Amino acid sequence: MSPNGDHGVPALPDEEVLRAQTYALLARLLARPADGGMLSALASMEGDQTPLGAAFSALAAAARTAGPQTVADEHMVLFIGVGGSELTPYASYYLSGFLNEKPLAELRDDMARLGIARADDVRDPEDHIAALCEMMAGLITGAFDAPVGLDLQRAFFDRHIAPWAPRFFADLETAPSAAFYRAVGTLGRRFLEVEGQAFAMAA
């Protein structure tokens, strides 16, 4: 995704920065395989005693035992595949059973209203889970304009992420070929649980 403008924005509270960083991390891990440098960075993470913190710790442990080629092979089998991937990480597929359906059209309408444009070098439909996580990160930080309030964030989350992404991450946790990405699935599922609860409390 790319911004339609470049605007100075005020500093965000630490909790908002952490939310944006987690969305951005999920986007990066799901868009393309982690290289050696990223695996080293992930391996140094420390969680806490909460379920989400435990998911960060599990991802760090998975990164310590995974190599770049193994992760690349796993990413290929899970999300790309030759003749079909193990998972289909698109909202349209999860919500309608087909690609490029109504959920994608609705997302494109909301992207236009929010000032979000697909980057020229991106070929995947915009309802890919990585793109949606990137969009949420950008809405929080103001990457596409100024940061939007919780009401708009919640509306985007409720319409484009909550109806299907938790199922996707649960599927990723149990996918036969998932090893490193099993931990990514757990992190995504638990993070979205926290997001959903926080939005509900703020409503």
Short mmCIF file of C-alpha atoms in Angstrom, two decimals:
data_model
loop_
_atom_site.label_atom_id
_atom_site.label_comp_id
_atom_site.label_asym_id
_atom_site.label_seq_id
_atom_site.Cartn_x
_atom_site.Cartn_y
_atom_site.Cartn_z
CA MET A 1 0.00 0.00 0.00
CA SER A 2 1.15 3.55 -0.50
CA PRO A 3 0.20 6.92 0.94
CA ASN A 4 -1.61 9.51 -1.15
CA GLY A 5 0.12 12.28 0.75
CA ASP A 6 2.97 13.14 3.11
CA HIS A 7 1.87 14.79 6.34
CA GLY A 8 3.62 15.52 9.59
CA VAL A 9 1.87 13.80 12.50
CA PRO A 10 2.19 14.11 16.26
CA ALA A 11 3.92 11.42 18.28
CA LEU A 12 1.69 8.51 19.15
CA PRO A 13 1.25 7.02 22.64
CA ASP A 14 3.41 3.97 23.27
CA GLU A 15 0.46 1.58 23.15
CA GLU A 16 -0.55 2.87 19.72
CA VAL A 17 3.02 2.49 18.46
CA LEU A 18 3.03 -1.11 19.70
CA ARG A 19 -0.28 -1.83 17.94
CA ALA A 20 1.03 -0.39 14.69
CA GLN A 21 4.32 -2.29 15.01
CA THR A 22 2.48 -5.57 15.56
CA TYR A 23 0.28 -5.05 12.51
CA ALA A 24 3.38 -4.10 10.49
CA LEU A 25 5.24 -7.20 11.71
CA LEU A 26 2.39 -9.48 10.70
CA ALA A 27 2.17 -7.75 7.33
CA ARG A 28 5.89 -8.23 6.72
CA LEU A 29 5.91 -11.90 7.74
CA LEU A 30 2.88 -12.73 5.61
CA ALA A 31 3.90 -10.74 2.54
CA ARG A 32 7.29 -12.39 2.03
CA PRO A 33 9.64 -14.78 3.84
CA ALA A 34 11.80 -13.50 6.67
CA ASP A 35 15.48 -13.25 5.77
CA GLY A 36 18.38 -13.97 8.10
CA GLY A 37 18.48 -10.46 9.51
CA MET A 38 14.81 -10.46 10.35
CA LEU A 39 14.98 -13.91 11.90
CA SER A 40 17.83 -12.69 14.13
CA ALA A 41 15.78 -9.68 15.18
CA LEU A 42 12.75 -11.84 15.91
CA ALA A 43 14.89 -14.26 17.93
CA SER A 44 15.82 -11.46 20.33
CA MET A 45 12.23 -10.55 21.20
CA GLU A 46 10.98 -11.08 24.74
CA GLY A 47 7.34 -11.52 25.68
CA ASP A 48 5.57 -11.45 29.01
CA GLN A 49 3.09 -13.62 30.91
CA THR A 50 0.00 -12.54 28.96
CA PRO A 51 -1.33 -14.75 26.14
CA LEU A 52 -0.14 -12.17 23.61
CA GLY A 53 3.25 -11.91 25.30
CA ALA A 54 3.55 -15.70 25.21
CA ALA A 55 2.82 -15.58 21.48
CA PHE A 56 5.71 -13.14 20.98
CA SER A 57 7.97 -15.46 22.99
CA ALA A 58 6.89 -18.43 20.87
CA LEU A 59 7.65 -16.52 17.68
CA ALA A 60 11.11 -15.67 19.03
CA ALA A 61 11.72 -19.34 19.82
CA ALA A 62 10.56 -20.35 16.33
CA ALA A 63 12.91 -17.78 14.77
CA ARG A 64 15.86 -19.17 16.72
CA THR A 65 15.39 -22.62 15.17
CA ALA A 66 14.42 -21.57 11.63
CA GLY A 67 16.72 -20.82 8.71
CA PRO A 68 15.96 -18.40 5.86
CA GLN A 69 15.65 -21.13 3.23
CA THR A 70 13.36 -23.22 5.41
CA VAL A 71 11.12 -20.22 6.03
CA ALA A 72 11.12 -19.36 2.33
CA ASP A 73 10.12 -22.91 1.41
CA GLU A 74 7.39 -22.90 4.04
CA HIS A 75 6.06 -19.54 2.81
CA MET A 76 5.92 -20.87 -0.74
CA VAL A 77 3.95 -23.98 0.21
CA LEU A 78 1.57 -22.16 2.53
CA PHE A 79 0.75 -19.04 0.54
CA ILE A 80 1.87 -19.40 -3.08
CA GLY A 81 2.36 -23.00 -4.13
CA VAL A 82 2.77 -24.55 -7.53
CA GLY A 83 -0.69 -25.59 -8.60
CA GLY A 84 -2.27 -24.22 -5.43
CA SER A 85 -1.23 -23.06 -1.99
CA GLU A 86 -2.15 -24.70 1.29
CA LEU A 87 -3.95 -21.53 2.44
CA THR A 88 -5.66 -18.74 0.50
CA PRO A 89 -4.99 -15.56 2.49
CA TYR A 90 -7.67 -13.33 0.97
CA ALA A 91 -10.83 -11.90 2.54
CA SER A 92 -12.92 -12.62 -0.55
CA TYR A 93 -12.01 -16.29 -0.45
CA TYR A 94 -12.79 -16.69 3.25
CA LEU A 95 -16.04 -14.74 3.08
CA SER A 96 -17.41 -15.91 -0.29
CA GLY A 97 -15.38 -18.95 -1.34
CA PHE A 98 -14.02 -17.13 -4.39
CA LEU A 99 -11.35 -14.54 -5.14
CA ASN A 100 -12.08 -10.99 -6.31
CA GLU A 101 -15.62 -10.93 -4.98
CA LYS A 102 -17.77 -8.36 -3.12
CA PRO A 103 -15.47 -8.08 -0.05
CA LEU A 104 -12.69 -6.84 -2.32
CA ALA A 105 -14.96 -4.28 -3.98
CA GLU A 106 -16.10 -3.02 -0.56
CA LEU A 107 -12.48 -2.78 0.59
CA ARG A 108 -11.52 -0.76 -2.49
CA ASP A 109 -14.36 1.67 -1.81
CA ASP A 110 -13.15 2.18 1.76
CA MET A 111 -9.54 2.51 0.62
CA ALA A 112 -10.54 5.32 -1.73
CA ARG A 113 -12.38 7.12 1.08
CA LEU A 114 -9.40 6.75 3.40
CA GLY A 115 -6.80 7.86 0.88
CA ILE A 116 -5.11 4.47 0.52
CA ALA A 117 -3.76 3.39 -2.87
CA ARG A 118 -2.20 0.09 -3.88
CA ALA A 119 1.52 0.43 -4.56
CA ASP A 120 2.48 0.11 -8.22
CA ASP A 121 4.73 -2.91 -7.61
CA VAL A 122 2.05 -4.93 -5.76
CA ARG A 123 0.17 -7.50 -7.81
CA ASP A 124 -1.87 -9.27 -5.16
CA PRO A 125 -5.47 -8.15 -4.65
CA GLU A 126 -5.80 -5.64 -1.84
CA ASP A 127 -7.72 -8.02 0.42
CA HIS A 128 -4.61 -10.13 1.10
CA ILE A 129 -4.13 -10.48 4.86
CA ALA A 130 -0.69 -8.83 4.67
CA ALA A 131 -2.13 -5.79 2.90
CA LEU A 132 -4.93 -5.45 5.43
CA CYS A 133 -2.47 -5.57 8.32
CA GLU A 134 -0.36 -2.95 6.57
CA MET A 135 -3.43 -0.76 6.14
CA MET A 136 -4.30 -1.01 9.83
CA ALA A 137 -0.73 -0.04 10.74
CA GLY A 138 -0.98 2.95 8.41
CA LEU A 139 -4.32 4.06 9.81
CA ILE A 140 -2.84 4.04 13.32
CA THR A 141 0.36 5.92 12.40
CA GLY A 142 -1.06 8.26 9.78
CA ALA A 143 1.00 6.78 6.95
CA PHE A 144 -1.82 7.41 4.48
CA ASP A 145 -2.84 10.81 5.85
CA ALA A 146 -3.23 11.86 9.48
CA PRO A 147 -3.79 9.11 12.07
CA VAL A 148 -7.47 8.22 12.21
CA GLY A 149 -9.43 7.91 15.43
CA LEU A 150 -10.51 4.69 17.07
CA ASP A 151 -13.98 4.91 15.55
CA LEU A 152 -12.64 4.73 11.99
CA GLN A 153 -10.07 2.11 12.98
CA ARG A 154 -12.82 0.00 14.54
CA ALA A 155 -15.05 0.39 11.48
CA PHE A 156 -12.25 -0.79 9.19
CA PHE A 157 -11.36 -3.65 11.53
CA ASP A 158 -14.98 -4.77 11.94
CA ARG A 159 -15.68 -4.68 8.21
CA HIS A 160 -12.50 -6.04 6.67
CA ILE A 161 -10.56 -8.02 9.31
CA ALA A 162 -12.75 -9.33 12.14
CA PRO A 163 -15.14 -11.37 9.92
CA TRP A 164 -12.40 -13.67 8.62
CA ALA A 165 -8.81 -12.98 9.72
CA PRO A 166 -9.11 -14.80 13.07
CA ARG A 167 -10.16 -17.93 11.14
CA PHE A 168 -7.24 -17.49 8.77
CA PHE A 169 -4.74 -17.25 11.63
CA ALA A 170 -6.30 -20.28 13.33
CA ASP A 171 -5.97 -22.19 10.05
CA LEU A 172 -2.34 -21.10 9.81
CA GLU A 173 -1.68 -22.47 13.31
CA THR A 174 -2.90 -25.92 12.23
CA ALA A 175 -1.74 -26.00 8.61
CA PRO A 176 0.14 -29.28 7.94
CA SER A 177 3.16 -27.50 6.45
CA ALA A 178 3.40 -24.78 9.11
CA ALA A 179 6.36 -24.82 11.47
CA PHE A 180 7.76 -21.30 11.81
CA TYR A 181 4.45 -19.94 10.54
CA ARG A 182 2.53 -21.79 13.24
CA ALA A 183 3.92 -19.22 15.66
CA VAL A 184 2.94 -16.43 13.29
CA GLY A 185 -0.60 -17.81 13.28
CA THR A 186 -0.73 -17.83 17.07
CA LEU A 187 0.55 -14.27 17.27
CA GLY A 188 -1.99 -13.08 14.71
CA ARG A 189 -4.90 -14.85 16.39
CA ARG A 190 -4.08 -13.60 19.87
CA PHE A 191 -3.35 -10.07 18.70
CA LEU A 192 -6.70 -9.85 16.92
CA GLU A 193 -8.41 -11.12 20.07
CA VAL A 194 -6.86 -8.23 22.00
CA GLU A 195 -7.78 -5.75 19.27
CA GLY A 196 -11.39 -6.94 19.20
CA GLN A 197 -11.71 -6.71 22.97
CA ALA A 198 -10.15 -3.23 23.04
CA PHE A 199 -12.45 -1.93 20.29
CA ALA A 200 -15.47 -3.38 22.08
CA MET A 201 -14.49 -1.66 25.34
CA ALA A 202 -13.96 1.65 23.55
CA ALA A 203 -17.31 1.54 21.76
#
